[in-house]
Structures are given as structure tokens and as C-alpha cells.
Short mmCIF file of C-alpha atoms in Angstrom, two decimals:
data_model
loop_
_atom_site.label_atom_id
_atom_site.label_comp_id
_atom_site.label_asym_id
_atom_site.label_seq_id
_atom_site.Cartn_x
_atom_site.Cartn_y
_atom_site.Cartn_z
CA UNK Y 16 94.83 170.91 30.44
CA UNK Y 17 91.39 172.06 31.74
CA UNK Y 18 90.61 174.78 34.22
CA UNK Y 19 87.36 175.15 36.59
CA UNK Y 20 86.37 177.99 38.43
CA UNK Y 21 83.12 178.02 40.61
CA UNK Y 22 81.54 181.00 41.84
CA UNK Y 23 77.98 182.23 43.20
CA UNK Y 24 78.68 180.66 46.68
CA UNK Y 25 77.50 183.21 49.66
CA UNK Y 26 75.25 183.02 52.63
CA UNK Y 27 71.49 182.82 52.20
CA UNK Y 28 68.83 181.99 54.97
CA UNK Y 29 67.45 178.06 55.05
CA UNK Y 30 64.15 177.77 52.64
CA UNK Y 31 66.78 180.42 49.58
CA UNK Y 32 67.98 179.18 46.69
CA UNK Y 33 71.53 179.99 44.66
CA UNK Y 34 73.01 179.25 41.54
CA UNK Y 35 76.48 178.12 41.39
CA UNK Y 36 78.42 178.20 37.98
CA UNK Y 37 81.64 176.53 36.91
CA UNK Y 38 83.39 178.54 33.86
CA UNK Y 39 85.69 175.27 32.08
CA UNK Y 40 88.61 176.77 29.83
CA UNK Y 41 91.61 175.08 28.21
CA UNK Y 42 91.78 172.43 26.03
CA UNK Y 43 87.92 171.65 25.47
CA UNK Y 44 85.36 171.95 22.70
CA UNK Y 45 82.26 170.99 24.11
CA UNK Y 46 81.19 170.73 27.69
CA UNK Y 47 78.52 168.95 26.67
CA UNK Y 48 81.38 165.75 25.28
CA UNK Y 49 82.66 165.68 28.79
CA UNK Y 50 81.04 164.49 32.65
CA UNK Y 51 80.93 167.25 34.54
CA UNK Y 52 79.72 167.69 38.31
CA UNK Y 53 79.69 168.86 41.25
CA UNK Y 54 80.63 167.93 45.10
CA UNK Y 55 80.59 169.52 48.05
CA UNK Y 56 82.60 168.63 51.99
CA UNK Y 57 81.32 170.10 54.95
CA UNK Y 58 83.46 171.56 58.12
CA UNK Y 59 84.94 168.04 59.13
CA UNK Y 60 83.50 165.68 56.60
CA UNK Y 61 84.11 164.35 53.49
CA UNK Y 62 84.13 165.27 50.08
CA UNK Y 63 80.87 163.83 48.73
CA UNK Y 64 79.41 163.40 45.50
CA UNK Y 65 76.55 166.03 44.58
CA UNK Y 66 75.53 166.12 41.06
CA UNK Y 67 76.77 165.14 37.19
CA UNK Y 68 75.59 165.50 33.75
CA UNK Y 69 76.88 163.06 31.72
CA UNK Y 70 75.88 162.63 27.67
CA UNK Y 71 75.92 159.09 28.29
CA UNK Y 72 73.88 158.33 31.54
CA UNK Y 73 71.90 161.95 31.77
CA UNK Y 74 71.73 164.03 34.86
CA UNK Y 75 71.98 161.86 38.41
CA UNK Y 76 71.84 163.26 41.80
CA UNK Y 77 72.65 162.42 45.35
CA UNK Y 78 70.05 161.53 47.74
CA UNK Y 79 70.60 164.70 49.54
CA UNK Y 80 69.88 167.02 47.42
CA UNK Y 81 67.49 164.90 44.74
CA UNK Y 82 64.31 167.19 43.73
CA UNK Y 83 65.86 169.83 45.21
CA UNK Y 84 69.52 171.06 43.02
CA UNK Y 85 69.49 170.90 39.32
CA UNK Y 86 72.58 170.59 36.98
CA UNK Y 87 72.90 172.38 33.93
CA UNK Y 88 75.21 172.84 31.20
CA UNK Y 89 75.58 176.07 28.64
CA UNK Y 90 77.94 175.19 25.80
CA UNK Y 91 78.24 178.10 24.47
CA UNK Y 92 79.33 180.02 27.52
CA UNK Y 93 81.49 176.42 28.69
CA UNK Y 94 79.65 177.12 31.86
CA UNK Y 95 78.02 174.27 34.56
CA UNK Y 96 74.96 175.69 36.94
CA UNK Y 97 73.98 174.37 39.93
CA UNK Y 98 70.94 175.74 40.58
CA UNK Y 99 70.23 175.20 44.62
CA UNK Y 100 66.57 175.26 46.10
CA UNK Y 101 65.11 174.97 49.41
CA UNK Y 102 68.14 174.85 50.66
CA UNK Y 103 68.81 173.52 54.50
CA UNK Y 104 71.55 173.99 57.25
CA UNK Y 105 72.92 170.52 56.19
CA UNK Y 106 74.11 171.91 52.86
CA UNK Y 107 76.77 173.98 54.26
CA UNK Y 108 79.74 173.56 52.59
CA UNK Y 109 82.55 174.53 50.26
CA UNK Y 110 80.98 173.34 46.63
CA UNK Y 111 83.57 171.84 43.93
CA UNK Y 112 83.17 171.84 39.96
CA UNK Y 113 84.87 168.55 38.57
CA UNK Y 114 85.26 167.06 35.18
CA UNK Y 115 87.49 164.02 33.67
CA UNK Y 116 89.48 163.95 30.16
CA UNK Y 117 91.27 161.45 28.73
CA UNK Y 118 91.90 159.63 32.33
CA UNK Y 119 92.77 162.78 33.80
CA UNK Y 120 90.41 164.75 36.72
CA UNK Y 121 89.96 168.06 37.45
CA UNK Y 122 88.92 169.90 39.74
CA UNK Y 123 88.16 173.68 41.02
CA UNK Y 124 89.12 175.61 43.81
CA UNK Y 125 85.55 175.56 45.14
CA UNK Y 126 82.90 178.13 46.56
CA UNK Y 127 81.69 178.58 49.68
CA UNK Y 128 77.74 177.96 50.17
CA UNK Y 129 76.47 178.50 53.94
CA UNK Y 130 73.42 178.07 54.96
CA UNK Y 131 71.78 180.09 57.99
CA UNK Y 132 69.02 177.82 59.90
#
């Protein structure tokens, strides 16, 4: 069993920058053995793909957010960052840590990012 739980969501004007972080407990060693990521849905959207770090194919990135949001990992404190720059009114959303073990995925209860234009 593996528990997420994302925090550092809040409002910040368009142009700021947040970081994000997803704490994993339970049953896991390393952080850095496992995919982890991040999605996001806006107010009547869906739940799309953001950002993963993954030992096996490296850090990828959605269009939207390419050159702009940067995934991290810190073993040691089992903690995922997503740092967030130049942020714009089309990031608005509520922001979900996710991982996968042993055919199984997780997910958190998410944070709230909004974005003020």
C-alpha cells in the first residue's frame, strides 16, 4: 500500500512560481525505483497528464507546461517537487501526485493551484 499527499497549492498572481511536493509513505524503499508524476484537471475538464520522472525514460513533460515546471525527486525525504514557473491563468487547477507499484496506481487527494491573470 502506498500513500501520496500533495501540498504547496495556493493562489499566486500570473508571471509567480510555486513548488508543489508529494510526501510517498507505505510500503516503498526508494522513490527513485518507482514512476512518479504529476497531473492536474481544471474546473470542467479533464484530468491531464503533467509531468513524470521515471529511472527508465528520465523526466518528460507535457506540452503545456514544457520549459516552464520541473519534476524532482528527494529520496531521502520520499518527497516529489513540482517546481512551477511563469505560471499562467490556464494552469488553474487542482494538481495530483501519482505513482504505480506492482500493477497497482495511486494517487493523492490533490492541491489546489489558482492562478490570478
Amino acid at each position: 500500500q502506498v500513500q501520496l499527499v500533495e501540498s504547496g497549492g495556493g493562489l499566486v498572481q500570473a508571471g509567480g512560481s510555486l513548488r508543489l511536493s508529494c510526501v510517498v509513505s507505505g510500503s516503498i524503499s526508494s522513490i527513485n525505483d518507482i514512476p512518479v508524476g504529476w497531473h492536474r484537471q481544471a474546473p470542467g475538464k479533464q484530468r491531464e497528464f503533467v509531468a513524470l520522472a521515471s529511472s527508465v525514460d528520465g523526466n518528460t513533460y507535457s506540452g503545456a507546461v514544457k520549459g516552464r515546471f520541473t519534476i524532482t525527486r528527494d529520496n531521502a525525504k520520499k518527497t516529489v517537487y513540482l517546481d512551477m514557473n511563469r505560471l499562467k491563468p490556464e494552469d488553474t487547477g487542482v494538481y495530483y501526485c501519482i505513482t504505480s507499484r506492482l500493477g497497482v496506481t495511486y494517487w493523492g487527494q490533490g492541491t489546489q493551484v489558482t492562478v490570478a491573470s
